[in-house]
Short mmCIF file of C-alpha atoms in Angstrom, two decimals:
data_model
loop_
_atom_site.label_atom_id
_atom_site.label_comp_id
_atom_site.label_asym_id
_atom_site.label_seq_id
_atom_site.Cartn_x
_atom_site.Cartn_y
_atom_site.Cartn_z
CA ILE A 1 49.66 -12.15 -30.62
CA ARG A 2 52.08 -9.68 -32.59
CA ASP A 3 55.13 -9.88 -34.06
CA GLU A 4 58.08 -7.38 -33.30
CA GLY A 5 56.65 -5.10 -35.87
CA GLY A 6 53.17 -5.11 -34.31
CA ARG A 7 51.46 -7.07 -36.75
CA PRO A 8 48.98 -9.82 -35.56
CA ILE A 9 50.12 -13.05 -36.50
CA GLY A 10 47.97 -15.03 -34.29
CA ILE A 11 45.32 -15.29 -31.69
CA GLU A 12 45.74 -17.28 -28.14
CA GLY A 13 42.46 -17.58 -25.69
CA THR A 14 41.28 -19.28 -22.59
CA ASP A 15 37.58 -20.97 -22.02
CA GLN A 16 36.39 -21.53 -18.40
CA ASP A 17 33.75 -23.68 -17.42
CA VAL A 18 31.20 -21.15 -15.78
CA THR A 19 28.48 -23.71 -15.39
CA PRO A 20 28.71 -23.90 -11.45
CA TRP A 21 28.52 -20.02 -11.21
CA ARG A 22 25.52 -19.99 -13.56
CA THR A 23 23.70 -22.93 -11.68
CA ALA A 24 24.23 -21.24 -8.32
CA GLU A 25 22.77 -18.02 -9.98
CA ARG A 26 19.74 -19.53 -11.23
CA THR A 27 19.15 -21.40 -7.97
CA ALA A 28 19.41 -18.19 -6.25
CA HIS A 29 17.08 -16.63 -8.52
CA GLU A 30 14.62 -19.42 -8.12
CA ARG A 31 15.05 -19.30 -4.08
CA ASP A 32 14.42 -15.72 -4.22
CA GLU A 33 11.23 -16.26 -6.37
CA ARG A 34 9.99 -18.87 -4.13
CA PHE A 35 10.53 -16.45 -1.26
CA ARG A 36 9.03 -13.99 -2.63
CA ALA A 37 5.96 -15.82 -3.34
CA LEU A 38 5.54 -17.03 0.35
CA PHE A 39 6.29 -13.19 1.71
CA ASP A 40 3.72 -11.79 -0.52
CA GLY A 41 1.13 -14.56 -0.10
CA ALA A 42 1.43 -14.84 3.70
CA ASP A 43 -1.69 -14.34 5.46
CA GLU A 44 -0.07 -12.60 8.32
CA GLY A 45 1.63 -9.34 8.30
CA ILE A 46 5.83 -9.27 7.37
CA VAL A 47 7.59 -5.70 7.52
CA VAL A 48 11.48 -5.65 7.10
CA PHE A 49 13.49 -2.76 8.56
CA THR A 50 16.86 -1.95 9.21
CA ALA A 51 18.74 -1.42 12.43
CA ASP A 52 17.86 2.14 12.77
CA GLU A 53 13.92 0.97 12.25
CA ARG A 54 13.80 1.95 8.36
CA ILE A 55 11.05 0.00 6.75
CA VAL A 56 12.83 -1.52 3.78
CA ASP A 57 9.95 -3.90 2.60
CA ALA A 58 6.43 -5.05 3.77
CA ASN A 59 4.06 -7.70 2.02
CA PRO A 60 0.45 -6.72 0.89
CA ALA A 61 -1.09 -8.32 4.09
CA LEU A 62 0.96 -5.85 6.26
CA LEU A 63 -0.40 -3.29 3.63
CA ARG A 64 -3.92 -4.26 3.83
CA MET A 65 -3.78 -4.12 7.84
CA PHE A 66 -2.22 -0.78 7.98
CA GLY A 67 -4.01 0.85 5.09
CA TYR A 68 -0.65 2.50 3.48
CA THR A 69 0.82 1.75 0.08
CA ARG A 70 3.97 0.51 -0.29
CA ASP A 71 5.57 3.55 -1.42
CA GLU A 72 4.31 5.18 1.85
CA LEU A 73 5.57 2.85 3.87
CA LEU A 74 9.27 2.73 2.46
CA THR A 75 9.38 6.63 3.64
CA MET A 76 8.42 5.48 7.18
CA ARG A 77 10.11 3.98 10.42
CA VAL A 78 8.82 0.60 12.15
CA SER A 79 8.28 2.92 15.37
CA ASP A 80 5.27 4.70 13.15
CA LEU A 81 3.23 1.89 13.02
CA VAL A 82 2.57 1.99 16.91
CA VAL A 83 0.75 4.17 19.14
CA PRO A 84 3.15 7.22 20.48
CA ARG A 85 2.89 5.93 23.80
CA ASP A 86 4.63 2.48 23.01
CA ARG A 87 7.37 4.15 20.94
CA ARG A 88 9.99 4.24 23.42
CA ARG A 89 9.55 0.34 23.95
CA VAL A 90 10.36 -0.26 20.16
CA HIS A 91 13.62 1.51 20.39
CA THR A 92 14.31 -0.61 23.30
CA GLU A 93 13.27 -3.88 21.66
CA VAL A 94 15.16 -3.01 18.56
CA ARG A 95 18.51 -2.61 20.18
CA ARG A 96 17.75 -6.03 22.02
CA ILE A 97 16.89 -7.44 18.74
CA VAL A 98 20.36 -5.86 16.85
CA ASN A 99 22.21 -7.73 20.03
CA GLY A 100 21.42 -11.11 19.07
CA LEU A 101 17.76 -11.46 20.99
CA SER A 102 14.38 -12.27 19.46
CA HIS A 103 11.08 -10.75 20.58
CA HIS A 104 7.63 -11.97 20.85
CA GLY A 105 4.80 -9.97 22.39
CA GLU A 106 1.38 -8.13 21.88
CA TRP A 107 1.45 -4.56 20.72
CA THR A 108 -1.13 -1.77 20.00
CA ASP A 109 -0.49 -0.53 16.65
CA LEU A 110 -1.84 2.58 14.68
CA ARG A 111 -3.68 2.49 11.30
CA ARG A 112 -3.21 4.90 8.55
CA ASP A 113 -6.66 6.48 9.35
CA GLY A 114 -5.72 6.73 12.89
CA THR A 115 -7.47 3.66 14.54
CA GLU A 116 -5.76 1.83 17.43
CA PHE A 117 -5.69 -2.19 17.18
CA PRO A 118 -3.89 -4.86 18.86
CA VAL A 119 -1.49 -7.12 17.41
CA GLU A 120 0.32 -10.49 18.19
CA VAL A 121 4.32 -9.78 16.54
CA SER A 122 7.19 -12.09 16.57
CA VAL A 123 10.72 -10.07 15.34
CA ARG A 124 14.00 -11.37 14.81
CA ALA A 125 17.14 -10.17 13.01
CA ILE A 126 17.80 -11.53 9.50
CA THR A 127 21.09 -9.85 8.76
CA ALA A 128 23.54 -7.88 10.89
CA ASP A 129 21.57 -4.88 9.64
CA GLU A 130 18.03 -6.34 8.75
CA ILE A 131 15.26 -7.46 11.03
CA VAL A 132 11.77 -8.96 10.08
CA ALA A 133 8.59 -8.81 12.20
CA PHE A 134 5.49 -11.00 11.65
CA VAL A 135 2.48 -9.33 12.79
CA ARG A 136 -1.11 -10.75 13.45
CA ASP A 137 -3.93 -8.47 13.71
CA VAL A 138 -5.89 -10.01 16.99
CA SER A 139 -8.81 -7.60 16.74
CA ALA A 140 -11.62 -10.28 16.61
CA ARG A 141 -10.05 -12.49 19.37
CA ARG A 142 -9.86 -9.57 21.95
CA ARG A 143 -13.53 -9.08 20.68
CA ASP A 144 -14.42 -12.57 21.56
CA GLU A 145 -12.27 -12.78 24.79
CA GLN A 146 -14.52 -9.44 25.79
CA ARG A 147 -17.75 -10.79 25.10
CA ARG A 148 -17.01 -14.14 26.75
CA HIS A 149 -16.09 -12.05 29.68
CA ASP A 150 -19.46 -10.07 29.78
CA VAL A 151 -21.23 -13.20 29.21
CA GLU A 152 -19.50 -14.27 32.29
CA VAL A 153 -19.95 -11.48 34.61
CA ARG A 154 -23.84 -11.12 33.62
CA LEU A 155 -24.41 -14.97 34.30
CA ALA A 156 -22.64 -14.49 37.52
CA THR A 157 -24.38 -11.40 38.60
CA ALA A 158 -28.07 -13.30 37.36
CA VAL A 159 -26.84 -16.40 39.49
CA HIS A 160 -26.29 -14.18 42.69
CA ALA A 161 -29.30 -12.08 42.28
CA ALA A 162 -31.44 -15.42 41.86
CA ASN A 163 -29.67 -17.07 45.14
CA VAL A 164 -28.71 -20.18 42.56
CA GLY A 165 -25.65 -22.32 43.85
CA LEU A 166 -23.84 -23.86 40.98
CA PHE A 167 -20.82 -26.73 40.71
CA ASP A 168 -19.18 -28.35 38.10
CA TRP A 169 -17.95 -31.72 38.24
CA ASP A 170 -15.21 -33.09 35.63
CA LEU A 171 -15.43 -36.54 35.47
CA ARG A 172 -12.18 -37.08 33.58
CA ASP A 173 -10.02 -36.14 36.45
CA ASP A 174 -12.99 -36.14 39.04
CA ALA A 175 -12.54 -32.41 39.88
CA VAL A 176 -15.69 -30.35 41.41
CA LEU A 177 -15.64 -26.46 41.18
CA PHE A 178 -18.49 -24.96 43.36
CA SER A 179 -19.49 -21.10 42.75
CA ASP A 180 -19.11 -18.77 45.53
CA GLU A 181 -22.84 -18.64 45.91
CA PHE A 182 -23.17 -22.96 46.56
CA LYS A 183 -20.46 -22.02 49.21
CA ARG A 184 -22.42 -19.23 50.88
CA GLN A 185 -25.67 -21.06 50.68
CA LEU A 186 -23.76 -23.82 53.26
CA GLY A 187 -22.46 -20.97 55.54
CA PHE A 188 -19.21 -20.99 54.08
CA GLU A 189 -16.63 -18.34 52.62
CA PRO A 190 -15.36 -19.28 49.30
CA ASN A 191 -11.79 -20.23 50.93
CA GLU A 192 -13.49 -22.49 53.40
CA PHE A 193 -14.93 -25.58 51.47
CA THR A 194 -13.08 -28.35 49.98
CA GLU A 195 -13.77 -28.38 46.51
CA SER A 196 -14.55 -32.24 45.83
CA PHE A 197 -17.21 -34.62 45.38
CA GLU A 198 -17.04 -36.25 48.38
CA GLU A 199 -17.19 -33.16 50.17
CA TRP A 200 -20.48 -32.46 48.62
CA LYS A 201 -22.01 -35.95 49.08
CA ALA A 202 -21.16 -36.04 52.59
CA ARG A 203 -23.12 -33.28 53.37
CA VAL A 204 -26.36 -34.69 51.36
CA HIS A 205 -28.94 -35.86 53.95
CA PRO A 206 -28.37 -39.74 54.75
CA ASP A 207 -31.96 -40.32 53.70
CA ASP A 208 -31.75 -38.90 50.62
CA ALA A 209 -28.44 -39.87 49.52
CA PRO A 210 -29.10 -43.29 48.08
CA LEU A 211 -32.12 -41.89 45.74
CA LEU A 212 -29.85 -38.99 44.59
CA MET A 213 -26.45 -41.16 43.70
CA GLN A 214 -29.12 -43.41 41.86
CA LEU A 215 -29.96 -40.60 39.67
CA ILE A 216 -26.61 -39.66 39.25
CA GLU A 217 -25.50 -43.08 38.10
CA SER A 218 -28.64 -43.70 36.28
CA CYS A 219 -27.68 -40.31 33.96
CA LEU A 220 -24.16 -41.34 33.44
CA ARG A 221 -25.03 -44.49 32.22
CA GLY A 222 -27.94 -43.86 30.02
CA PRO A 223 -28.75 -41.96 27.46
CA GLN A 224 -30.45 -38.98 29.39
CA ASP A 225 -27.88 -35.74 29.70
CA SER A 226 -30.29 -34.15 32.98
CA PHE A 227 -32.22 -35.25 35.87
CA GLU A 228 -34.16 -33.13 38.52
CA SER A 229 -33.98 -33.94 42.01
CA GLU A 230 -35.01 -32.31 45.53
CA TYR A 231 -32.87 -33.49 48.48
CA ARG A 232 -31.64 -31.97 51.87
CA ILE A 233 -28.53 -30.86 52.41
#
């Protein structure tokens, strides 16, 4: 405070308690650190991108999955990560997500070395201009599914060639599945035979049925897991 001649004659000040601001800043910082730890430590790939598809962040799992460095990814668009034939679909889905929808589906992505691989993706908007995608590599699952399919095809081929009929009886809900070869041996087309235990039992020769039913019941009650029987049908 100065007098009329401009000489300082006093000082006046105000204090304001900024504890709430500092606490909020510290809480936000701690929250950001926890989020970053989760982001960086996640097993599935996470990529954050803008509404115009520019990548702004990616976690280490995604970098390993695609083979890029973080600096390389930050120069790319999210559509660059999918095979060229799916990029138009990416543009469409991003527009839908910007308009408030989410997306979950399977895509074929493209690694840095040019190899294609299947992924499962969940995508949602986190702000008006930022979108996050969670990416899971399902290559191993696809290989397992293909192996199971190949085994099933080989088994079906072998069963057909050996003229062997198979059936599966699920005791929990009394459901029975008969193979097409089983039905053909009885002279039925696949859609003509009722799939039930009673349908099969009714076709066992009456003289052979009591012993066969006894063997089945004994197997279900006892410690043995299998039995062999020859009967007429």
